Amino acid sequence: MKRSIILVLDSFGIGATEDAVDFGDVGSNTLGHIAERCARGEADNGERSGPLHLPNLTKLGLGKACEESSGTFPAGLDAGAEITGAYGHAKELSSGKDTPSGHWEIAGVPVLFDWGYFTEHSNSFPKALLDRIVERANLPGYLGDCHASGTQVLDDLGEEHMKTGKPIFYTSADSVFQIACHEETYGLDNLLELCQIVREELEEYNIGRVIARPFIGPGKGQFERTGNRRDLSVEPPSATVLQKLVDEKNGEVVSIGKISDIYAGCGITKKVKATGIPALFDATLAEIKQAGDNTIVFTNFVDFDSAYGHRRDVAGYAAALEYFDKRLPEILELLAEDDVLILTADHGCDPTWEGTDHTREHIPVLVTGPKIKAGSLGRRETFADIGQSLAEYFGTSDMDYGKSFL
Ligand SMILES: O=P(O)(O)O[C@H]1O[C@H](CO)[C@@H](O)[C@H]1O
Ligand SMILES: [Mn+2]
Ligand SMILES: [Mn+2]
């Protein structure tokens, strides 16, 4: 029985890539810097304290993969632990350091074209585009129109939005058009409808995603984003290994969390929604228990990125990693004879880095299962090595990019 479980710890980079210089990210290291802060006692919060404690991920080779990526073994992890998995680190071929690029490349389809970006920090969106959106969606106007952190922008403009009914438009270094609206005063359906209009109007701008950012709360300082976020992505430029498994092998691909949104539903046969790392973890366990032959169970743990990486919350990121690590054996126990478990990431988001954007980093490629030989997979030239390995494992046609490590 062939099954693969892919767990993406969104933004969990393990050291800057050679081309990080093009992104202003030389020296970034999401894991390395979190571990350093923890070891110095600078990442204590109510939930955790002291050196970073990730014994299960360390056994799978996380520390060694980070060392091979960056030259430094992460502070506080056990350098002498016996390694039971195959571990490596991978470079990104795609032009951007964003979520769709990272995920598509993992599935064997790197993004070799350039996305469109809204590079101006204020008045970010073209006037002609905004005019069309206002007209089509019959809006009283809009707020924002700038680069922003999605939580800060709620404090700055949330109350005005509630008063005026004008949606908040913002973007970032990513190829995104983000729209924040109050779930109760503006309404979730209205927001999703607006996002659909914006998605259509962006056709000529080559923008990767429109993101609906619903929030709740009575006023400044009390706003919270809800689990009803939706990502409206364009479709991957060619068939991913997910699509090939479905089309060529009549296989199943189970999306947990925002995976389906990121692939615009392409190659997904079942969608499971869950919010927050504990619920995503529970859903993953439940789906592994049910999964049959020729199945991929694919989970994105977005909170590492959205709740901790972008928020530059080192202690929060560390606590979330420790939670994940503690529960990892529950998944390992479910692995059947031929199963292949892959733990990886889609880009970095170093919480010690300046600004609030992603960082161009190697991703970890941790592979385990009863038949997987322990040891180093070294530096992989592209995230697509994962997709190519899955193509080989499931016996689909080859991907155009990547080299199998199986
Ligand atoms: O600051 P928030 O709203 O979390 O936005 C972040 O989330 C978006 C998608 O990953 C990125 O473009 C980044 O701007
Ligand atoms: Mn991401
Ligand atoms: Mn992000």
Tab-separated table of C-alpha atoms and ligand atoms in Angstrom:
chain	number	residue	atom	x	y	z
A	1	MET	CA	0.000	0.000	0.000
A	2	LYS	CA	1.534	3.301	-1.107
A	3	ARG	CA	0.840	6.358	1.026
A	4	SER	CA	2.731	9.557	1.660
A	5	ILE	CA	2.147	12.103	4.370
A	6	ILE	CA	3.536	15.590	3.727
A	7	LEU	CA	3.654	18.053	6.583
A	8	VAL	CA	4.574	21.627	5.663
A	9	LEU	CA	5.644	23.713	8.636
A	10	ASP	CA	4.872	26.977	6.890
A	11	SER	CA	7.939	29.285	6.960
A	12	PHE	CA	10.268	26.883	8.793
A	13	GLY	CA	13.517	27.716	6.981
A	14	ILE	CA	16.876	26.335	8.102
A	15	GLY	CA	19.386	28.858	6.778
A	16	ALA	CA	19.842	31.378	3.970
A	17	THR	CA	20.322	30.194	0.398
A	18	GLU	CA	23.195	31.327	-1.832
A	19	ASP	CA	20.835	33.672	-3.660
A	20	ALA	CA	19.541	35.260	-0.409
A	21	VAL	CA	21.592	38.327	-1.344
A	22	ASP	CA	19.014	39.109	-4.059
A	23	PHE	CA	16.325	39.231	-1.354
A	24	GLY	CA	18.190	41.118	1.389
A	25	ASP	CA	18.184	37.918	3.443
A	26	VAL	CA	21.882	36.983	3.782
A	27	GLY	CA	22.357	35.351	7.193
A	28	SER	CA	18.682	34.683	7.875
A	29	ASN	CA	17.945	31.356	9.565
A	30	THR	CA	14.489	30.764	11.021
A	31	LEU	CA	15.404	27.665	13.052
A	32	GLY	CA	18.969	28.771	13.837
A	33	HIS	CA	17.977	32.159	15.218
A	34	ILE	CA	15.043	30.822	17.227
A	35	ALA	CA	17.374	28.216	18.767
A	36	GLU	CA	19.985	30.882	19.542
A	37	ARG	CA	17.493	33.152	21.300
A	38	CYS	CA	16.076	30.214	23.265
A	39	ALA	CA	19.562	29.103	24.359
A	40	ARG	CA	20.272	32.625	25.595
A	41	GLY	CA	17.091	32.586	27.675
A	42	GLU	CA	15.570	35.292	25.478
A	43	ALA	CA	12.564	33.326	24.297
A	44	ASP	CA	10.672	32.637	27.487
A	45	ASN	CA	6.954	33.242	27.689
A	46	GLY	CA	4.141	31.882	29.854
A	47	GLU	CA	4.158	28.691	27.812
A	48	ARG	CA	7.845	27.814	27.454
A	49	SER	CA	11.333	28.686	28.661
A	50	GLY	CA	15.018	27.874	28.148
A	51	PRO	CA	16.783	26.069	25.282
A	52	LEU	CA	14.739	24.862	22.338
A	53	HIS	CA	13.567	21.309	23.011
A	54	LEU	CA	12.862	19.319	19.834
A	55	PRO	CA	13.982	15.749	20.552
A	56	ASN	CA	11.805	14.048	17.919
A	57	LEU	CA	12.643	16.395	15.060
A	58	THR	CA	16.300	16.182	16.099
A	59	LYS	CA	16.198	12.378	15.769
A	60	LEU	CA	14.836	12.828	12.263
A	61	GLY	CA	17.932	14.894	11.444
A	62	LEU	CA	16.603	18.456	11.727
A	63	GLY	CA	19.700	19.763	13.549
A	64	LYS	CA	22.106	18.129	11.105
A	65	ALA	CA	20.143	19.390	8.116
A	66	CYS	CA	20.371	22.920	9.552
A	67	GLU	CA	24.099	22.453	10.140
A	68	GLU	CA	24.649	21.291	6.556
A	69	SER	CA	22.610	24.251	5.324
A	70	SER	CA	24.171	27.018	7.414
A	71	GLY	CA	27.401	25.671	8.902
A	72	THR	CA	26.078	25.868	12.474
A	73	PHE	CA	24.279	23.204	14.493
A	74	PRO	CA	21.269	24.860	16.151
A	75	ALA	CA	22.024	25.870	19.744
A	76	GLY	CA	20.466	23.702	22.415
A	77	LEU	CA	19.451	20.762	20.206
A	78	ASP	CA	21.178	17.439	20.939
A	79	ALA	CA	24.091	17.115	18.484
A	80	GLY	CA	24.745	13.546	19.645
A	81	ALA	CA	21.226	12.177	19.128
A	82	GLU	CA	20.947	8.965	17.139
A	83	ILE	CA	19.515	9.785	13.691
A	84	THR	CA	16.664	7.587	12.496
A	85	GLY	CA	15.549	9.416	9.337
A	86	ALA	CA	16.870	10.731	6.042
A	87	TYR	CA	17.569	14.450	6.232
A	88	GLY	CA	18.554	17.157	3.797
A	89	HIS	CA	18.056	20.790	2.909
A	90	ALA	CA	16.796	22.177	-0.374
A	91	LYS	CA	17.326	25.309	-2.430
A	92	GLU	CA	14.475	27.091	-4.154
A	93	LEU	CA	14.481	27.352	-7.955
A	94	SER	CA	11.397	29.550	-8.032
A	95	SER	CA	11.845	33.283	-8.499
A	96	GLY	CA	9.916	34.215	-5.334
A	97	LYS	CA	9.953	33.285	-1.655
A	98	ASP	CA	6.197	33.021	-1.342
A	99	THR	CA	3.791	30.279	-0.300
A	100	PRO	CA	2.403	29.194	-3.706
A	101	SER	CA	5.892	29.119	-5.280
A	102	GLY	CA	7.225	27.034	-2.400
A	103	HIS	CA	4.322	24.594	-2.397
A	104	TRP	CA	4.147	24.179	-6.161
A	105	GLU	CA	7.902	23.564	-6.292
A	106	ILE	CA	7.572	20.943	-3.537
A	107	ALA	CA	5.011	19.248	-5.790
A	108	GLY	CA	7.459	19.323	-8.695
A	109	VAL	CA	6.486	22.572	-10.436
A	110	PRO	CA	8.841	25.493	-9.722
A	111	VAL	CA	7.704	29.000	-10.619
A	112	LEU	CA	10.268	30.135	-13.183
A	113	PHE	CA	8.350	33.214	-14.340
A	114	ASP	CA	8.218	36.443	-12.335
A	115	TRP	CA	5.070	37.178	-10.392
A	116	GLY	CA	3.647	40.679	-10.492
A	117	TYR	CA	4.258	42.686	-7.312
A	118	PHE	CA	2.863	45.896	-5.870
A	119	THR	CA	6.184	47.408	-4.900
A	120	GLU	CA	5.150	50.909	-3.731
A	121	HIS	CA	4.863	51.078	0.060
A	122	SER	CA	1.986	53.539	-0.057
A	123	ASN	CA	-0.538	54.066	-2.847
A	124	SER	CA	0.464	50.513	-3.691
A	125	PHE	CA	-2.334	49.579	-6.083
A	126	PRO	CA	-2.818	51.115	-9.537
A	127	LYS	CA	-5.598	53.701	-9.573
A	128	ALA	CA	-7.267	52.135	-12.622
A	129	LEU	CA	-7.486	48.788	-10.826
A	130	LEU	CA	-8.949	50.363	-7.676
A	131	ASP	CA	-11.502	52.318	-9.708
A	132	ARG	CA	-12.722	49.157	-11.409
A	133	ILE	CA	-12.983	47.303	-8.083
A	134	VAL	CA	-14.930	50.167	-6.469
A	135	GLU	CA	-17.322	50.244	-9.382
A	136	ARG	CA	-17.873	46.510	-9.751
A	137	ALA	CA	-18.236	45.857	-6.009
A	138	ASN	CA	-20.181	49.062	-5.455
A	139	LEU	CA	-17.876	50.156	-2.625
A	140	PRO	CA	-18.052	53.421	-0.663
A	141	GLY	CA	-14.246	53.560	-1.123
A	142	TYR	CA	-11.341	51.674	0.420
A	143	LEU	CA	-8.737	52.033	3.174
A	144	GLY	CA	-5.078	51.100	3.298
A	145	ASP	CA	-3.736	50.804	-0.243
A	146	CYS	CA	-0.282	50.165	1.253
A	147	HIS	CA	2.261	47.588	2.411
A	148	ALA	CA	1.330	46.485	5.917
A	149	SER	CA	1.521	43.855	8.592
A	150	GLY	CA	-1.915	42.281	8.703
A	151	THR	CA	-2.373	42.673	12.452
A	152	GLN	CA	-0.977	46.228	12.667
A	153	VAL	CA	-3.267	47.362	9.864
A	154	LEU	CA	-6.306	46.273	11.905
A	155	ASP	CA	-5.235	48.472	14.806
A	156	ASP	CA	-4.621	51.355	12.424
A	157	LEU	CA	-7.730	51.099	10.253
A	158	GLY	CA	-10.121	48.526	11.764
A	159	GLU	CA	-12.357	51.039	13.542
A	160	GLU	CA	-12.596	53.316	10.512
A	161	HIS	CA	-13.494	50.275	8.427
A	162	MET	CA	-16.308	49.398	10.832
A	163	LYS	CA	-17.656	52.955	10.689
A	164	THR	CA	-17.434	53.492	6.944
A	165	GLY	CA	-17.815	50.004	5.457
A	166	LYS	CA	-14.706	50.645	3.348
A	167	PRO	CA	-12.627	47.458	3.002
A	168	ILE	CA	-8.941	47.493	3.965
A	169	PHE	CA	-6.638	46.748	1.017
A	170	TYR	CA	-2.971	45.929	1.686
A	171	THR	CA	-0.048	44.003	0.283
A	172	SER	CA	3.500	42.938	1.174
A	173	ALA	CA	6.740	41.818	-0.466
A	174	ASP	CA	4.706	38.820	-1.708
A	175	SER	CA	2.636	38.742	-4.846
A	176	VAL	CA	-0.617	39.354	-2.962
A	177	PHE	CA	-3.695	41.557	-2.767
A	178	GLN	CA	-5.032	41.185	0.779
A	179	ILE	CA	-8.448	42.360	1.940
A	180	ALA	CA	-9.330	42.705	5.623
A	181	CYS	CA	-12.991	43.162	6.589
A	182	HIS	CA	-14.905	42.715	9.824
A	183	GLU	CA	-16.681	39.376	9.793
A	184	GLU	CA	-19.779	40.762	11.532
A	185	THR	CA	-20.157	44.356	10.372
A	186	TYR	CA	-19.054	43.717	6.773
A	187	GLY	CA	-19.937	40.019	6.596
A	188	LEU	CA	-17.926	37.021	5.482
A	189	ASP	CA	-19.965	36.388	2.318
A	190	ASN	CA	-19.549	40.010	1.226
A	191	LEU	CA	-15.816	39.771	1.786
A	192	LEU	CA	-15.506	36.547	-0.214
A	193	GLU	CA	-17.574	38.028	-3.027
A	194	LEU	CA	-15.325	41.097	-3.074
A	195	CYS	CA	-12.226	38.855	-3.189
A	196	GLN	CA	-13.669	37.031	-6.189
A	197	ILE	CA	-14.171	40.321	-8.034
A	198	VAL	CA	-10.622	41.421	-7.199
A	199	ARG	CA	-9.302	38.027	-8.352
A	200	GLU	CA	-10.958	38.579	-11.736
A	201	GLU	CA	-9.747	42.168	-12.030
A	202	LEU	CA	-6.151	41.099	-11.361
A	203	GLU	CA	-5.994	38.952	-14.491
A	204	GLU	CA	-3.503	41.238	-16.294
A	205	TYR	CA	-1.324	41.880	-13.210
A	206	ASN	CA	-0.015	38.336	-12.717
A	207	ILE	CA	-0.656	38.359	-8.959
A	208	GLY	CA	-0.360	35.022	-7.150
A	209	ARG	CA	-3.062	35.401	-4.541
A	210	VAL	CA	-5.972	37.406	-3.278
A	211	ILE	CA	-6.331	36.734	0.441
A	212	ALA	CA	-9.516	37.278	2.424
A	213	ARG	CA	-8.598	38.361	5.961
A	214	PRO	CA	-11.775	38.369	8.038
A	215	PHE	CA	-11.492	39.607	11.603
A	216	ILE	CA	-13.658	40.129	14.659
A	217	GLY	CA	-13.565	42.262	17.787
A	218	PRO	CA	-15.062	45.499	19.118
A	219	GLY	CA	-12.209	47.955	18.571
A	220	LYS	CA	-8.516	48.817	18.447
A	221	GLY	CA	-6.331	46.444	20.450
A	222	GLN	CA	-9.083	43.818	20.509
A	223	PHE	CA	-9.274	42.820	16.855
A	224	GLU	CA	-8.497	39.208	16.008
A	225	ARG	CA	-8.242	37.488	12.662
A	226	THR	CA	-10.471	34.428	12.338
A	227	GLY	CA	-9.965	30.969	10.871
A	228	ASN	CA	-12.107	31.930	7.874
A	229	ARG	CA	-9.134	33.218	5.900
A	230	ARG	CA	-9.364	32.211	2.234
A	231	ASP	CA	-6.562	32.242	-0.323
A	232	LEU	CA	-7.658	32.661	-3.925
A	233	SER	CA	-4.648	31.446	-5.838
A	234	VAL	CA	-4.067	31.167	-9.571
A	235	GLU	CA	-3.578	27.608	-10.842
A	236	PRO	CA	-0.105	26.025	-11.007
A	237	PRO	CA	1.376	26.405	-14.534
A	238	SER	CA	1.553	22.635	-15.156
A	239	ALA	CA	0.493	19.351	-13.573
A	240	THR	CA	1.924	18.842	-10.089
A	241	VAL	CA	2.659	15.383	-8.718
A	242	LEU	CA	-0.662	15.681	-6.869
A	243	GLN	CA	-2.497	16.068	-10.166
A	244	LYS	CA	-0.546	13.182	-11.711
A	245	LEU	CA	-1.375	10.876	-8.809
A	246	VAL	CA	-5.063	11.659	-9.271
A	247	ASP	CA	-5.105	11.508	-13.083
A	248	GLU	CA	-2.671	8.675	-13.759
A	249	LYS	CA	-3.160	6.438	-10.734
A	250	ASN	CA	-6.699	7.271	-9.768
A	251	GLY	CA	-5.188	8.287	-6.431
A	252	GLU	CA	-6.447	10.438	-3.568
A	253	VAL	CA	-4.971	13.701	-2.340
A	254	VAL	CA	-6.308	14.875	0.995
A	255	SER	CA	-5.805	18.569	1.724
A	256	ILE	CA	-5.701	19.592	5.362
A	257	GLY	CA	-5.738	23.308	6.112
A	258	LYS	CA	-4.969	25.690	3.287
A	259	ILE	CA	-3.288	23.203	0.901
A	260	SER	CA	-6.297	23.108	-1.432
A	261	ASP	CA	-6.412	26.926	-1.662
A	262	ILE	CA	-2.697	27.097	-2.459
A	263	TYR	CA	-3.043	24.687	-5.403
A	264	ALA	CA	-6.330	26.342	-6.468
A	265	GLY	CA	-7.982	22.951	-5.870
A	266	CYS	CA	-5.885	21.320	-8.646
A	267	GLY	CA	-5.058	17.701	-7.833
A	268	ILE	CA	-7.040	17.727	-4.580
A	269	THR	CA	-9.742	15.084	-4.047
A	270	LYS	CA	-10.720	15.843	-0.457
A	271	LYS	CA	-10.622	19.017	1.625
A	272	VAL	CA	-10.466	19.053	5.412
A	273	LYS	CA	-10.652	22.375	7.191
A	274	ALA	CA	-9.027	22.941	10.566
A	275	THR	CA	-7.739	26.021	12.360
A	276	GLY	CA	-4.684	26.148	14.595
A	277	ILE	CA	-1.836	23.675	15.027
A	278	PRO	CA	-3.623	21.307	17.486
A	279	ALA	CA	-6.697	20.970	15.247
A	280	LEU	CA	-4.567	20.575	12.110
A	281	PHE	CA	-2.603	17.876	13.892
A	282	ASP	CA	-5.764	16.050	14.995
A	283	ALA	CA	-7.184	16.215	11.463
A	284	THR	CA	-3.932	14.833	10.054
A	285	LEU	CA	-4.037	11.854	12.428
A	286	ALA	CA	-7.669	11.145	11.547
A	287	GLU	CA	-6.937	11.246	7.808
A	288	ILE	CA	-3.855	9.004	8.064
A	289	LYS	CA	-5.993	6.428	9.876
A	290	GLN	CA	-8.469	6.398	6.977
A	291	ALA	CA	-6.054	6.728	4.055
A	292	GLY	CA	-5.924	3.893	1.540
A	293	ASP	CA	-3.585	2.962	-1.321
A	294	ASN	CA	-2.191	5.679	-3.650
A	295	THR	CA	-2.971	8.471	-1.205
A	296	ILE	CA	-1.201	11.656	-0.192
A	297	VAL	CA	-2.247	13.261	3.084
A	298	PHE	CA	-0.985	16.822	2.829
A	299	THR	CA	-1.149	19.325	5.699
A	300	ASN	CA	-0.064	22.953	5.868
A	301	PHE	CA	0.600	24.286	9.357
A	302	VAL	CA	0.090	27.960	8.538
A	303	ASP	CA	0.328	29.287	12.096
A	304	PHE	CA	4.129	28.979	12.219
A	305	ASP	CA	4.129	31.658	9.511
A	306	SER	CA	1.071	33.789	10.128
A	307	ALA	CA	0.892	33.750	13.932
A	308	TYR	CA	4.633	33.700	14.755
A	309	GLY	CA	6.972	34.282	11.779
A	310	HIS	CA	5.302	37.400	10.364
A	311	ARG	CA	4.585	38.607	13.893
A	312	ARG	CA	8.295	38.295	14.758
A	313	ASP	CA	7.267	36.319	17.842
A	314	VAL	CA	10.309	34.166	18.667
A	315	ALA	CA	8.944	32.645	21.878
A	316	GLY	CA	5.608	31.886	20.206
A	317	TYR	CA	7.369	30.201	17.279
A	318	ALA	CA	9.525	28.166	19.679
A	319	ALA	CA	6.500	27.078	21.736
A	320	ALA	CA	4.659	26.025	18.574
A	321	LEU	CA	7.659	23.980	17.391
A	322	GLU	CA	7.902	22.285	20.787
A	323	TYR	CA	4.189	21.464	20.687
A	324	PHE	CA	4.551	20.017	17.189
A	325	ASP	CA	7.604	18.007	18.214
A	326	LYS	CA	5.875	16.580	21.257
A	327	ARG	CA	2.993	15.297	19.162
A	328	LEU	CA	5.113	13.970	16.291
A	329	PRO	CA	5.321	10.401	17.727
A	330	GLU	CA	1.538	10.138	17.333
A	331	ILE	CA	2.066	10.349	13.578
A	332	LEU	CA	5.160	8.137	13.544
A	333	GLU	CA	3.182	5.396	15.289
A	334	LEU	CA	0.627	5.358	12.478
A	335	LEU	CA	3.149	4.770	9.689
A	336	ALA	CA	2.578	1.507	7.826
A	337	GLU	CA	5.282	-0.614	6.182
A	338	ASP	CA	5.543	1.333	2.895
A	339	ASP	CA	4.537	4.810	4.108
A	340	VAL	CA	6.759	7.803	3.437
A	341	LEU	CA	6.477	10.767	5.789
A	342	ILE	CA	8.013	14.048	4.607
A	343	LEU	CA	8.418	17.060	6.897
A	344	THR	CA	9.314	20.245	5.127
A	345	ALA	CA	8.599	23.963	4.657
A	346	ASP	CA	7.798	26.391	1.845
A	347	HIS	CA	10.183	29.328	2.598
A	348	GLY	CA	11.631	31.012	5.661
A	349	CYS	CA	10.169	33.711	7.926
A	350	ASP	CA	12.920	34.396	10.413
A	351	PRO	CA	11.231	35.995	13.447
A	352	THR	CA	14.465	37.806	14.352
A	353	TRP	CA	14.739	39.437	10.916
A	354	GLU	CA	13.916	43.073	10.216
A	355	GLY	CA	10.511	43.867	8.716
A	356	THR	CA	7.706	41.292	8.673
A	357	ASP	CA	8.287	39.508	5.363
A	358	HIS	CA	9.472	36.012	4.423
A	359	THR	CA	13.175	35.142	4.206
A	360	ARG	CA	14.900	33.287	1.342
A	361	GLU	CA	16.082	30.088	3.005
A	362	HIS	CA	16.731	26.422	2.483
A	363	ILE	CA	13.854	24.242	3.568
A	364	PRO	CA	14.327	21.093	5.639
A	365	VAL	CA	13.618	17.801	3.875
A	366	LEU	CA	13.093	15.199	6.597
A	367	VAL	CA	11.980	11.818	5.320
A	368	THR	CA	11.054	8.819	7.400
A	369	GLY	CA	9.138	5.556	7.281
A	370	PRO	CA	9.827	1.882	8.034
A	371	LYS	CA	11.685	1.422	4.734
A	372	ILE	CA	13.563	4.750	4.636
A	373	LYS	CA	17.295	4.506	5.245
A	374	ALA	CA	18.683	6.934	7.805
A	375	GLY	CA	21.389	9.394	6.728
A	376	SER	CA	22.141	12.627	4.927
A	377	LEU	CA	20.476	13.564	1.654
A	378	GLY	CA	22.780	16.580	1.467
A	379	ARG	CA	21.962	19.800	-0.344
A	380	ARG	CA	19.122	19.378	-2.816
A	381	GLU	CA	19.177	21.689	-5.823
A	382	THR	CA	15.412	22.268	-5.783
A	383	PHE	CA	12.359	21.720	-3.576
A	384	ALA	CA	11.125	19.745	-6.604
A	385	ASP	CA	13.258	16.790	-5.470
A	386	ILE	CA	10.305	16.084	-3.179
A	387	GLY	CA	7.843	16.034	-6.097
A	388	GLN	CA	10.153	13.889	-8.210
A	389	SER	CA	10.601	11.430	-5.327
A	390	LEU	CA	6.835	11.168	-4.930
A	391	ALA	CA	6.423	10.647	-8.694
A	392	GLU	CA	8.882	7.770	-8.495
A	393	TYR	CA	7.309	6.318	-5.371
A	394	PHE	CA	3.765	6.345	-6.778
A	395	GLY	CA	4.924	5.347	-10.274
A	396	THR	CA	3.464	8.347	-12.119
A	397	SER	CA	5.180	9.895	-15.154
A	398	ASP	CA	8.298	11.882	-14.258
A	399	MET	CA	8.227	15.514	-13.248
A	400	ASP	CA	10.212	17.940	-15.435
A	401	TYR	CA	12.249	19.146	-12.456
A	402	GLY	CA	13.942	17.530	-9.487
A	403	LYS	CA	15.923	14.402	-8.670
A	404	SER	CA	14.457	11.605	-6.569
A	405	PHE	CA	16.092	10.948	-3.196
A	406	LEU	CA	14.296	7.637	-2.681
B	1	LIG	O1	0.936	40.346	7.733
B	1	LIG	P1	0.007	39.285	7.239
B	1	LIG	O2	-1.382	39.753	6.956
B	1	LIG	O3	0.002	38.046	8.121
B	1	LIG	O4	0.509	38.916	5.785
B	1	LIG	C1	1.423	37.945	5.466
B	1	LIG	O5	0.684	36.888	4.916
B	1	LIG	C2	0.730	36.953	3.519
B	1	LIG	C3	0.608	35.573	2.963
B	1	LIG	O6	1.626	34.715	3.449
B	1	LIG	C4	2.048	37.588	3.192
B	1	LIG	O7	1.944	38.323	2.049
B	1	LIG	C5	2.367	38.433	4.394
B	1	LIG	O8	2.127	39.762	4.100
B	2	MN	MN	4.052	30.045	3.463
B	3	MN	MN	3.558	34.230	4.964
